[in-house]
Amino acid sequence: MTNGRVNPAQELAHQGITGLGNVYYNFLEHSLVEEAVKRGEGRLGKGGAFLVSTGQFTGRSPKDKHVVRTPSVENTIWWDNNAAMPPEGFDQLHADMLAHMQGRDYFVQDLYAGADPVHRLDVRVVTELAWHGLFIRHLLRRPERTELDQFVPEWTIINCPSFKADPARHGCRSETVIAFHFDKKLILIANTAYAGENKKSVFTLLNYILPEKGVMPMHCSANHAIGNPVDTAVFFGLSGTGKTTLSAAPDRILIGDDEHGWSDRGSFNFEGGCYAKTINLDPEAEPEIYATTHHFSTVVENMVYDPETLELDFADDSLTANTRCAYPLDFISNASNTGLGGHPKNIIMLTCDAFGVLPPISRLTPAQAMYHFLSGFTAKVAGTERGVTEPQPTFSTCFGAPFMPRRPEVYGKLLQAKIAKHGANCWLVNTGWTGGAYGTGKRMPIKATRALLSAALDGSLAAVEFRRDPNFGFDVPVAVPGVDTGLLDPRNTWADKAAYDAQAKKLVEMFSKNFEQYVPFIDEDVKAAAIG
Ligand SMILES: Nc1ncnc2c1ncn2[C@@H]1O[C@H](COP(=O)(O)OP(=O)(O)O)[C@@H](O)[C@H]1O
Ligand SMILES: C=C(OP(=O)(O)O)C(=O)O
Ligand SMILES: [Mn+2]
């Protein structure tokens, strides 16, 4: 049986998917919520938010992500970073999943990935869980109802949490799998209900497709000045570094919180919604995001709540520290309704330095920006990946290694050319620790980070005095109006200066060792910007 709106010529049967139970095509939010509640997938919270827990998997499973090794991608995939799957394994997985799906109900959402019509991808997401349909509908871009009559899905994702893969039979690592087949334009996801896999799969896809079109895909949030999209800023950062929090600045227009492209036409959001962390969410520091947790149809994932009063406990991390809410951009009052921005005028690279060594803000030359982009130094924060329970220093190239199917220098060269062409200002911002490393120091106050970013974006920061950092070679402001001067030089924030110097030296060595892998691929000026 078929429900909902779809072009009959595009029903699943035409993709070889038959024998299912009910199929719900392009249901609107209220119907998806109704189905999800009816099926007992979760329950309604205050304001009609949909409260759900994802079971065993509450973060991504990066080690279970596979790319099918076919001749067409043999020379373009970065195999050291992407686990291969043999084509036969994928075909078996596909057949076994379809057999498993027989007689079960599915939800189909036909959506756009990419706010720029020239570069967008038409994606069909087939989910076993009604709330996954709701999640991805919030996160991607929703076609007009009439556009659905012409919608032709180019890529298809099938997400089946109740299916367990068999490593011997399917050529994967565990029962959990996220498998990409670039020739078949098909992604199969099994044995995980963490909703983030859906959106990050689309991101991975675009990271593969767009560089060939000269478009730089970026793991970044973006915002622009009110009334002036030409004044666009992007904020690169691995999970937990502050992309979502810092892009939702009350004095700017939010373009998007996680994934954007930079083409000859400017910047554009890949998505149409946000996926914010809710752990310790402070209604005063982040009022707009807080409000979405009490809004009809927002997906509230893995938060603990009082079963009687439905009061959410923002401090409770007993299910995971990676508690989340997912909502469409129009739940945020100062969000862009086009998803489009100009050529980034300011590029912020967010790092969550668990060593407490990097300054809260530093100005980078284009060569230094390239050095830090390829290095991608930060910390993995608790919860977003399986097995990470406290901040874990890492070099995640392009500030998003788990999502990069191509070699880092492909992205590096694209970004370098665009920075040079458009003369973007580049900054490195530490949202991690100050006053000592994780364990002794504390997390950088959001207020200070916001004030420094405002000064960078409104141009006032460029006018202050800078010092050259002896360890890293970049320029650091000496004093900034509205910010505690004591914070600006991290060495001052440590009680034990010798300990700071030792930690800084260690970090410089880590950078230098990590960077060796990029030396054969980079220009002389980036080599000159290398530290250590
Ligand atoms: N100085 C800071 N800047 C940004 N975020 C901070 C800061 N200090 C603490 N945080 C917290 O860190 C988390 C950043 O998460 P988020 O913005 O969702 O990151 P991302 O979108 O990059 O994954 C939020 O929970 C935020 O409240
Ligand atoms: C959704 C995720 O990304 P981010 O934390 O960057 O929002 C994730 O890493 O699973
Ligand atoms: Mn985010």
Coordinates of C-alpha atoms and ligand atoms in Angstrom, one line a residue:
M1 CA 0.0 0.0 0.0
T2 CA 1.2 3.5 -0.8
N3 CA 0.5 6.6 1.2
G4 CA 1.5 10.2 0.6
R5 CA 2.8 12.2 -2.3
V6 CA 5.1 10.7 -5.0
N7 CA 5.3 10.5 -8.7
P8 CA 4.0 7.0 -9.5
A9 CA 6.9 6.5 -11.9
Q10 CA 9.3 7.0 -9.0
E11 CA 7.8 4.6 -6.5
L12 CA 10.2 2.1 -4.8
A13 CA 9.1 -0.7 -7.1
H14 CA 10.8 1.1 -9.9
Q15 CA 14.0 0.9 -8.0
G16 CA 13.6 -2.9 -7.6
I17 CA 12.2 -2.6 -4.0
T18 CA 9.1 -4.7 -3.8
G19 CA 7.2 -6.8 -1.2
L20 CA 7.2 -4.1 1.5
G21 CA 4.3 -3.5 3.9
N22 CA 3.0 0.1 3.9
V23 CA 5.1 2.7 2.2
Y24 CA 4.7 6.3 3.4
Y25 CA 5.9 8.7 0.8
N26 CA 6.9 12.3 1.7
F27 CA 4.7 12.5 4.8
L28 CA 4.7 15.9 6.4
E29 CA 6.0 16.5 9.9
H30 CA 2.8 16.1 11.8
S31 CA 2.0 12.8 10.1
L32 CA 5.5 11.5 10.8
V33 CA 5.2 12.5 14.4
E34 CA 1.9 10.7 14.6
E35 CA 3.3 7.5 13.0
A36 CA 6.3 7.5 15.2
V37 CA 4.2 7.9 18.4
K38 CA 1.7 5.2 17.2
R39 CA 4.6 2.8 16.6
G40 CA 6.0 3.4 20.1
E41 CA 9.3 4.8 18.7
G42 CA 9.2 7.6 21.3
R43 CA 6.8 10.0 22.9
L44 CA 5.6 13.5 22.8
G45 CA 7.3 15.9 25.1
K46 CA 6.6 19.5 26.1
G47 CA 5.5 21.7 23.2
G48 CA 5.1 18.6 21.1
A49 CA 8.8 17.8 20.7
F50 CA 9.4 14.1 19.9
L51 CA 11.5 12.4 22.6
V52 CA 13.4 9.4 21.5
S53 CA 16.3 7.2 22.5
T54 CA 18.5 5.4 20.0
G55 CA 19.4 2.4 22.1
Q56 CA 22.9 1.0 21.9
F57 CA 24.3 3.5 19.4
T58 CA 24.2 7.1 20.5
G59 CA 27.1 8.4 18.3
R60 CA 28.6 7.7 15.0
S61 CA 30.4 4.4 14.1
P62 CA 33.2 5.8 11.9
K63 CA 35.1 2.4 11.8
D64 CA 32.0 0.8 10.3
K65 CA 31.9 3.1 7.3
H66 CA 32.8 1.5 4.0
V67 CA 33.3 2.5 0.4
V68 CA 32.7 -0.1 -2.2
R69 CA 36.0 -0.6 -4.1
T70 CA 35.1 -0.4 -7.8
P71 CA 37.4 0.6 -10.7
S72 CA 35.7 4.0 -11.1
V73 CA 36.7 5.1 -7.6
E74 CA 39.9 3.1 -7.2
N75 CA 42.2 6.1 -7.8
T76 CA 40.1 8.8 -6.2
I77 CA 39.2 7.4 -2.8
W78 CA 41.6 8.0 0.1
W79 CA 41.7 4.4 1.1
D80 CA 43.9 5.0 4.2
N81 CA 40.9 6.8 5.7
N82 CA 38.0 4.9 4.1
A83 CA 37.6 1.1 4.7
A84 CA 37.0 -0.8 1.5
M85 CA 34.1 -3.2 0.9
P86 CA 34.2 -5.6 -2.0
P87 CA 31.4 -5.2 -4.6
E88 CA 30.2 -8.7 -4.1
G89 CA 29.9 -8.0 -0.3
F90 CA 27.8 -4.9 -1.0
D91 CA 25.5 -6.8 -3.5
Q92 CA 24.9 -9.5 -0.9
L93 CA 24.3 -6.9 1.8
H94 CA 21.8 -5.2 -0.5
A95 CA 20.0 -8.4 -1.3
D96 CA 19.9 -9.5 2.3
M97 CA 18.6 -6.1 3.4
L98 CA 15.8 -6.2 0.8
A99 CA 14.9 -9.7 2.0
H100 CA 14.8 -8.5 5.6
M101 CA 12.6 -5.5 4.5
Q102 CA 9.8 -7.8 3.1
G103 CA 6.4 -7.1 4.7
R104 CA 7.8 -4.2 6.9
D105 CA 6.6 -0.6 6.7
Y106 CA 9.0 2.1 5.3
F107 CA 9.1 5.8 5.2
V108 CA 10.4 7.6 2.1
Q109 CA 11.5 11.2 2.1
D110 CA 12.6 12.8 -1.2
L111 CA 14.7 15.8 -0.4
Y112 CA 17.3 18.2 -1.7
A113 CA 20.9 18.3 -0.4
G114 CA 22.2 21.8 -1.4
A115 CA 20.5 25.2 -1.3
D116 CA 22.1 26.2 -4.6
P117 CA 19.9 24.6 -7.3
V118 CA 23.0 24.4 -9.6
H119 CA 24.8 22.1 -7.2
R120 CA 22.1 20.3 -5.3
L121 CA 21.6 16.6 -5.2
D122 CA 18.2 14.9 -5.2
V123 CA 18.3 12.3 -2.5
R124 CA 15.8 9.7 -1.5
V125 CA 16.0 8.5 2.1
V126 CA 14.2 5.2 2.9
T127 CA 13.8 4.6 6.6
E128 CA 12.4 1.8 8.8
L129 CA 11.8 4.3 11.6
A130 CA 9.2 7.0 11.2
W131 CA 11.3 9.4 13.3
H132 CA 14.3 8.9 11.1
G133 CA 12.1 10.1 8.3
L134 CA 11.2 13.1 10.4
F135 CA 14.9 13.7 11.3
I136 CA 16.1 13.8 7.8
R137 CA 13.2 15.9 6.6
H138 CA 14.2 18.4 9.2
L139 CA 17.9 18.2 8.3
L140 CA 17.8 18.3 4.5
R141 CA 15.9 20.7 2.3
R142 CA 12.3 20.1 1.6
P143 CA 11.0 20.4 -2.0
E144 CA 7.7 22.2 -2.5
R145 CA 4.9 19.7 -2.7
T146 CA 4.4 20.4 -6.4
E147 CA 8.1 19.8 -7.0
L148 CA 7.6 16.2 -5.8
D149 CA 5.7 15.4 -9.0
Q150 CA 8.9 15.9 -11.0
F151 CA 11.3 14.6 -8.3
V152 CA 13.7 11.9 -9.6
P153 CA 15.9 10.5 -6.9
E154 CA 19.5 10.4 -7.9
W155 CA 20.9 8.9 -4.8
T156 CA 19.2 6.6 -2.4
I157 CA 19.9 5.8 1.3
I158 CA 18.3 2.8 2.9
N159 CA 18.5 2.9 6.7
C160 CA 17.4 -0.3 8.5
P161 CA 18.5 -0.3 12.2
S162 CA 16.9 -3.8 12.8
F163 CA 19.2 -5.4 10.2
K164 CA 22.5 -6.9 11.3
A165 CA 25.3 -7.3 8.8
D166 CA 27.5 -10.3 8.7
P167 CA 31.2 -9.4 8.3
A168 CA 32.1 -12.8 6.7
R169 CA 29.2 -12.5 4.2
H170 CA 29.2 -8.8 3.5
G171 CA 32.9 -7.8 3.7
C172 CA 32.4 -5.4 6.6
R173 CA 33.9 -5.1 10.1
S174 CA 30.9 -5.7 12.4
E175 CA 27.1 -6.0 12.4
T176 CA 26.9 -2.3 12.0
V177 CA 27.5 -0.9 8.5
I178 CA 27.3 2.3 6.6
A179 CA 28.3 1.4 3.0
F180 CA 28.7 3.7 0.0
H181 CA 28.4 2.5 -3.6
F182 CA 29.4 5.4 -5.9
D183 CA 28.4 3.6 -9.1
K184 CA 25.0 2.4 -7.9
K185 CA 24.4 5.7 -6.1
L186 CA 23.2 3.8 -3.1
I187 CA 24.0 4.0 0.6
L188 CA 23.1 1.2 3.0
I189 CA 22.9 1.7 6.7
A190 CA 22.2 -1.1 9.2
N191 CA 22.3 -1.9 12.9
T192 CA 22.5 1.7 14.3
A193 CA 19.6 4.1 15.1
Y194 CA 21.9 7.1 15.7
A195 CA 20.2 9.7 13.5
G196 CA 23.5 11.5 12.7
E197 CA 24.6 8.7 10.4
N198 CA 21.8 9.8 7.9
K199 CA 23.0 13.4 7.6
K200 CA 26.7 12.7 7.7
S201 CA 26.3 10.1 4.9
V202 CA 24.9 12.8 2.7
F203 CA 27.8 15.1 3.7
T204 CA 30.3 12.3 2.8
L205 CA 28.6 12.0 -0.6
L206 CA 28.8 15.7 -1.4
N207 CA 32.4 15.7 -0.2
Y208 CA 33.1 13.2 -3.0
I209 CA 31.0 14.7 -5.7
L210 CA 31.6 18.5 -5.4
P211 CA 35.3 18.9 -5.8
E212 CA 35.1 17.6 -9.4
K213 CA 32.8 20.6 -10.0
G214 CA 35.2 23.0 -8.5
V215 CA 33.0 23.4 -5.4
M216 CA 34.7 23.3 -2.0
P217 CA 32.7 21.2 0.5
M218 CA 33.2 22.3 4.1
H219 CA 32.6 20.9 7.5
C220 CA 31.6 24.3 8.8
S221 CA 28.7 26.4 10.0
A222 CA 28.0 29.7 8.4
N223 CA 26.3 33.0 9.1
H224 CA 26.2 36.5 7.5
A225 CA 25.7 40.1 8.7
I226 CA 22.1 41.2 9.0
G227 CA 20.9 42.5 5.6
N228 CA 24.3 41.8 4.0
P229 CA 25.0 38.2 2.8
V230 CA 28.2 39.4 1.2
D231 CA 29.6 39.6 4.7
T232 CA 29.7 35.8 5.3
A233 CA 31.7 33.9 7.8
V234 CA 32.3 30.2 7.9
F235 CA 33.3 28.2 11.0
F236 CA 35.2 25.0 10.4
G237 CA 35.3 22.5 13.2
L238 CA 35.1 18.8 14.1
S239 CA 32.2 17.7 16.2
G240 CA 31.9 19.5 19.5
T241 CA 34.1 22.5 18.7
G242 CA 31.2 25.0 18.5
K243 CA 30.0 25.2 14.9
T244 CA 26.3 25.1 15.9
T245 CA 26.7 27.2 19.1
L246 CA 28.8 30.0 17.6
S247 CA 27.0 30.3 14.3
A248 CA 23.7 30.9 16.1
A249 CA 24.8 34.5 17.1
P250 CA 21.9 36.8 17.8
D251 CA 23.4 39.6 15.8
R252 CA 23.9 37.6 12.6
I253 CA 21.8 35.6 10.2
L254 CA 22.3 31.9 10.5
I255 CA 22.9 30.2 7.1
G256 CA 23.6 26.7 8.5
D257 CA 25.2 24.9 11.4
D258 CA 27.3 22.1 9.9
E259 CA 27.8 21.6 6.1
H260 CA 28.3 24.1 3.3
G261 CA 29.7 24.4 -0.2
W262 CA 31.8 27.2 -1.7
S263 CA 31.3 27.6 -5.4
D264 CA 32.1 30.4 -7.9
R265 CA 28.6 31.7 -7.0
G266 CA 29.4 32.0 -3.2
S267 CA 28.5 29.8 -0.3
F268 CA 25.5 27.6 0.3
N269 CA 24.1 25.3 2.9
F270 CA 23.8 21.7 2.1
E271 CA 21.1 21.3 4.7
G272 CA 17.8 22.8 5.8
G273 CA 18.0 22.1 9.5
C274 CA 20.3 21.9 12.5
Y275 CA 21.4 19.1 14.9
A276 CA 22.4 20.8 18.1
K277 CA 24.0 19.3 21.2
T278 CA 21.8 19.7 24.3
I279 CA 24.1 18.6 27.0
N280 CA 24.2 21.4 29.6
L281 CA 22.4 23.7 27.2
D282 CA 22.1 27.0 29.0
P283 CA 18.8 28.8 28.1
E284 CA 20.5 32.1 28.7
A285 CA 23.7 31.4 26.6
E286 CA 21.8 29.7 23.8
P287 CA 18.1 30.8 24.0
E288 CA 17.2 30.0 20.4
I289 CA 18.4 26.5 20.5
Y290 CA 16.9 25.9 23.9
A291 CA 13.5 27.0 22.6
T292 CA 13.5 24.4 19.9
T293 CA 13.6 21.6 22.5
H294 CA 10.0 22.7 23.4
H295 CA 8.7 23.1 19.8
F296 CA 6.4 20.8 18.0
S297 CA 8.2 18.1 15.9
T298 CA 11.7 18.8 17.1
V299 CA 13.5 15.5 17.5
V300 CA 15.0 15.3 21.0
E301 CA 17.5 12.5 21.0
N302 CA 18.8 10.5 24.0
M303 CA 17.8 13.1 26.6
V304 CA 16.6 11.9 30.0
Y305 CA 13.3 13.3 31.1
D306 CA 10.8 12.9 33.9
P307 CA 8.2 10.5 32.7
E308 CA 5.4 12.3 34.6
T309 CA 6.2 15.9 34.0
L310 CA 8.1 15.4 30.8
E311 CA 10.7 17.9 32.1
L312 CA 14.0 17.5 30.2
D313 CA 17.1 17.0 32.2
F314 CA 19.8 18.9 30.3
A315 CA 22.6 17.8 32.7
D316 CA 21.9 14.1 32.5
D317 CA 24.4 12.3 30.4
S318 CA 23.5 8.8 31.5
L319 CA 22.4 7.7 28.0
T320 CA 25.2 9.7 26.3
A321 CA 27.0 13.0 26.5
N322 CA 26.0 13.4 22.9
T323 CA 22.4 14.4 23.6
R324 CA 20.9 16.2 20.6
C325 CA 17.9 18.1 19.2
A326 CA 17.1 18.3 15.4
Y327 CA 14.9 21.0 13.9
P328 CA 14.4 22.8 10.7
L329 CA 16.2 26.2 10.3
D330 CA 13.0 28.1 10.4
F331 CA 12.6 27.2 14.1
I332 CA 15.5 29.8 14.6
S333 CA 14.2 33.3 14.3
N334 CA 17.3 34.8 12.7
A335 CA 17.9 32.0 10.2
S336 CA 18.3 32.6 6.5
N337 CA 15.4 31.4 4.3
T338 CA 17.6 31.0 1.2
G339 CA 20.5 29.0 2.7
L340 CA 22.8 31.2 0.5
G341 CA 25.8 33.3 1.5
G342 CA 28.5 35.3 -0.3
H343 CA 32.1 34.3 -0.7
P344 CA 33.3 33.9 2.9
K345 CA 35.0 37.1 4.1
N346 CA 36.1 35.5 7.3
I347 CA 37.2 31.9 7.8
I348 CA 37.2 30.7 11.4
M349 CA 38.9 27.4 12.2
L350 CA 37.6 26.1 15.5
T351 CA 39.7 23.9 17.6
C352 CA 38.8 22.4 20.9
D353 CA 42.3 22.2 22.4
A354 CA 42.2 19.8 25.4
F355 CA 45.8 20.7 26.2
G356 CA 44.9 24.3 27.0
V357 CA 47.8 25.6 24.9
L358 CA 46.3 27.5 22.0
P359 CA 45.2 31.1 22.4
P360 CA 41.5 31.9 22.3
I361 CA 42.0 33.6 18.9
S362 CA 44.9 33.9 16.5
R363 CA 45.2 35.5 13.1
L364 CA 46.5 33.2 10.3
T365 CA 48.2 34.0 7.0
P366 CA 46.7 32.1 4.1
A367 CA 49.7 29.7 4.3
Q368 CA 49.1 29.2 8.0
A369 CA 45.4 28.7 7.4
M370 CA 46.3 25.9 4.9
Y371 CA 48.7 24.4 7.5
H372 CA 46.0 24.3 10.1
F373 CA 43.3 23.1 7.7
L374 CA 45.4 20.1 6.7
S375 CA 46.5 19.5 10.3
G376 CA 43.0 19.7 11.7
F377 CA 44.1 19.7 15.3
T378 CA 41.4 19.5 17.9
A379 CA 39.9 17.0 20.4
K380 CA 37.2 14.5 19.9
V381 CA 34.6 15.3 22.5
A382 CA 32.7 12.7 24.6
G383 CA 30.0 10.8 22.9
T384 CA 30.0 11.7 19.2
E385 CA 32.0 8.6 18.3
R386 CA 31.7 5.2 19.8
G387 CA 34.3 4.7 22.6
V388 CA 35.2 8.3 23.2
T389 CA 34.3 9.2 26.8
E390 CA 36.6 12.2 27.5
P391 CA 38.3 14.8 25.2
Q392 CA 40.8 13.0 23.1
P393 CA 43.4 15.1 21.2
T394 CA 43.4 14.3 17.5
F395 CA 44.5 15.6 14.1
S396 CA 41.4 15.4 12.0
T397 CA 42.4 16.7 8.6
C398 CA 40.0 19.3 7.0
F399 CA 38.4 19.4 10.5
G400 CA 36.3 16.4 9.4
A401 CA 38.5 13.4 8.5
P402 CA 35.7 10.9 9.1
F403 CA 33.7 12.5 6.3
M404 CA 36.4 12.9 3.6
P405 CA 36.4 10.3 0.9
R406 CA 39.2 12.0 -1.1
R407 CA 42.7 12.9 -0.1
P408 CA 43.1 15.9 2.1
E409 CA 45.2 17.9 -0.4
V410 CA 42.2 17.8 -2.8
Y411 CA 40.2 19.9 -0.4
G412 CA 43.3 21.8 0.7
K413 CA 44.1 23.0 -2.8
L414 CA 40.5 24.0 -3.5
L415 CA 40.3 26.0 -0.3
Q416 CA 43.7 27.6 -0.8
A417 CA 42.7 28.8 -4.3
K418 CA 39.4 30.3 -3.1
I419 CA 41.0 32.0 -0.1
A420 CA 43.6 33.6 -2.5
K421 CA 41.0 34.6 -5.1
H422 CA 38.6 36.2 -2.6
G423 CA 41.1 37.4 0.0
A424 CA 39.4 35.9 3.0
N425 CA 40.7 36.6 6.5
C426 CA 41.6 33.5 8.4
W427 CA 41.4 32.9 12.2
L428 CA 42.1 30.0 14.5
V429 CA 39.8 29.9 17.6
N430 CA 40.3 27.7 20.6
T431 CA 37.0 26.8 22.2
G432 CA 38.7 24.2 24.3
W433 CA 40.6 24.6 27.5
T434 CA 42.2 27.5 29.3
G435 CA 44.0 27.9 32.6
G436 CA 45.5 24.4 32.2
A437 CA 44.8 21.2 30.3
Y438 CA 41.5 19.2 30.5
G439 CA 41.4 18.0 34.1
T440 CA 43.0 21.2 35.6
G441 CA 41.8 24.1 33.5
K442 CA 38.3 25.0 32.4
R443 CA 36.4 25.2 29.1
M444 CA 36.8 28.6 27.4
P445 CA 33.9 30.8 28.4
I446 CA 31.4 31.0 25.5
K447 CA 31.0 34.7 26.2
A448 CA 34.7 35.4 25.6
T449 CA 34.7 33.3 22.4
R450 CA 31.6 35.2 21.1
A451 CA 33.1 38.6 21.9
L452 CA 36.3 37.7 20.1
L453 CA 34.4 36.4 17.1
S454 CA 32.3 39.6 17.0
A455 CA 35.4 41.7 16.9
A456 CA 36.9 39.5 14.2
L457 CA 33.8 39.7 12.1
D458 CA 33.0 43.4 12.5
G459 CA 36.6 44.3 11.6
S460 CA 37.5 45.9 14.9
L461 CA 39.9 43.1 15.8
A462 CA 42.2 43.9 12.8
A463 CA 42.9 47.3 14.4
V464 CA 44.3 46.1 17.8
E465 CA 47.9 45.3 18.6
F466 CA 49.1 41.8 17.9
R467 CA 52.1 39.8 19.3
R468 CA 53.8 36.9 17.4
D469 CA 53.3 33.6 19.2
P470 CA 56.8 32.1 19.9
N471 CA 55.5 28.5 19.6
F472 CA 53.2 28.6 16.7
G473 CA 54.3 31.7 14.7
F474 CA 50.8 33.2 14.3
D475 CA 49.6 36.6 15.5
V476 CA 47.6 36.9 18.7
P477 CA 45.8 40.0 19.9
V478 CA 47.2 41.6 23.0
A479 CA 44.0 43.3 24.3
V480 CA 40.5 43.3 22.9
P481 CA 37.7 45.6 24.3
G482 CA 35.1 43.6 26.2
V483 CA 37.4 40.6 26.8
D484 CA 39.4 39.7 29.8
T485 CA 43.0 40.5 28.7
G486 CA 44.3 37.7 31.0
L487 CA 42.6 35.1 28.7
L488 CA 44.3 36.2 25.5
D489 CA 47.8 34.7 26.3
P490 CA 47.2 31.1 27.4
R491 CA 50.6 31.0 29.2
N492 CA 49.2 33.7 31.6
T493 CA 46.2 31.5 32.4
W494 CA 48.4 28.6 33.7
A495 CA 49.5 28.7 37.3
D496 CA 52.6 26.8 36.4
K497 CA 54.4 28.6 33.5
A498 CA 57.0 25.9 33.1
A499 CA 54.3 23.3 32.7
Y500 CA 52.7 25.5 30.0
D501 CA 56.0 25.7 28.1
A502 CA 56.5 22.0 28.3
Q503 CA 53.0 21.3 27.1
A504 CA 53.3 23.8 24.3
K505 CA 56.6 22.2 23.2
K506 CA 54.9 18.8 23.1
L507 CA 52.1 20.1 21.0
V508 CA 54.5 21.7 18.5
E509 CA 56.2 18.3 18.2
M510 CA 52.9 16.6 17.7
F511 CA 51.9 19.1 14.9
S512 CA 55.3 18.7 13.3
K513 CA 55.2 14.9 13.3
N514 CA 51.6 14.8 12.0
F515 CA 52.4 17.2 9.2
E516 CA 55.1 15.1 7.6
Q517 CA 52.5 13.2 5.6
Y518 CA 51.4 16.4 3.8
V519 CA 54.9 17.7 3.0
P520 CA 55.1 16.0 -0.4
F521 CA 51.8 17.6 -1.5
I522 CA 52.1 21.2 -0.5
D523 CA 53.5 24.5 -1.8
E524 CA 56.7 26.1 -0.5
D525 CA 54.8 28.9 1.4
V526 CA 52.8 26.3 3.3
K527 CA 56.0 24.5 4.1
A528 CA 57.4 27.7 5.4
A529 CA 54.3 28.2 7.6
A530 CA 54.9 24.8 9.2
I531 CA 55.8 24.9 12.9
G532 CA 58.4 23.0 14.9
Ligands
LIG1 N1 33.9 28.6 24.2 C1 33.0 27.8 23.6 N2 32.6 27.9 22.4 C2 31.7 27.1 21.8 N3 31.1 26.1 22.5 C3 31.4 25.9 23.8 C4 32.3 26.7 24.4 N4 32.4 26.3 25.7 C5 31.6 25.3 25.8 N5 31.0 25.0 24.7 C6 30.0 23.9 24.5 O1 30.6 23.0 23.5 C7 29.6 22.5 22.7 C8 29.8 22.8 21.3 O2 29.0 22.0 20.5 P1 28.4 22.4 19.1 O3 28.2 23.8 19.0 O4 27.2 21.5 18.9 O5 29.6 21.9 18.2 P2 29.6 21.4 16.7 O6 28.4 21.9 16.1 O7 30.9 21.9 16.2 O8 29.5 19.9 16.8 C9 28.2 23.0 23.2 O9 27.7 22.1 24.1 C10 28.6 24.3 23.9 O10 27.7 24.7 24.9
LIG2 C1 26.3 15.1 13.8 C2 27.6 15.2 14.0 O1 28.2 16.3 13.8 P1 28.4 17.6 14.7 O2 28.8 17.2 16.0 O3 29.5 18.3 13.9 O4 27.2 18.4 14.7 C3 28.3 14.0 14.4 O5 29.5 14.1 14.5 O6 27.7 12.9 14.6
MN3 MN 26.9 20.9 15.1

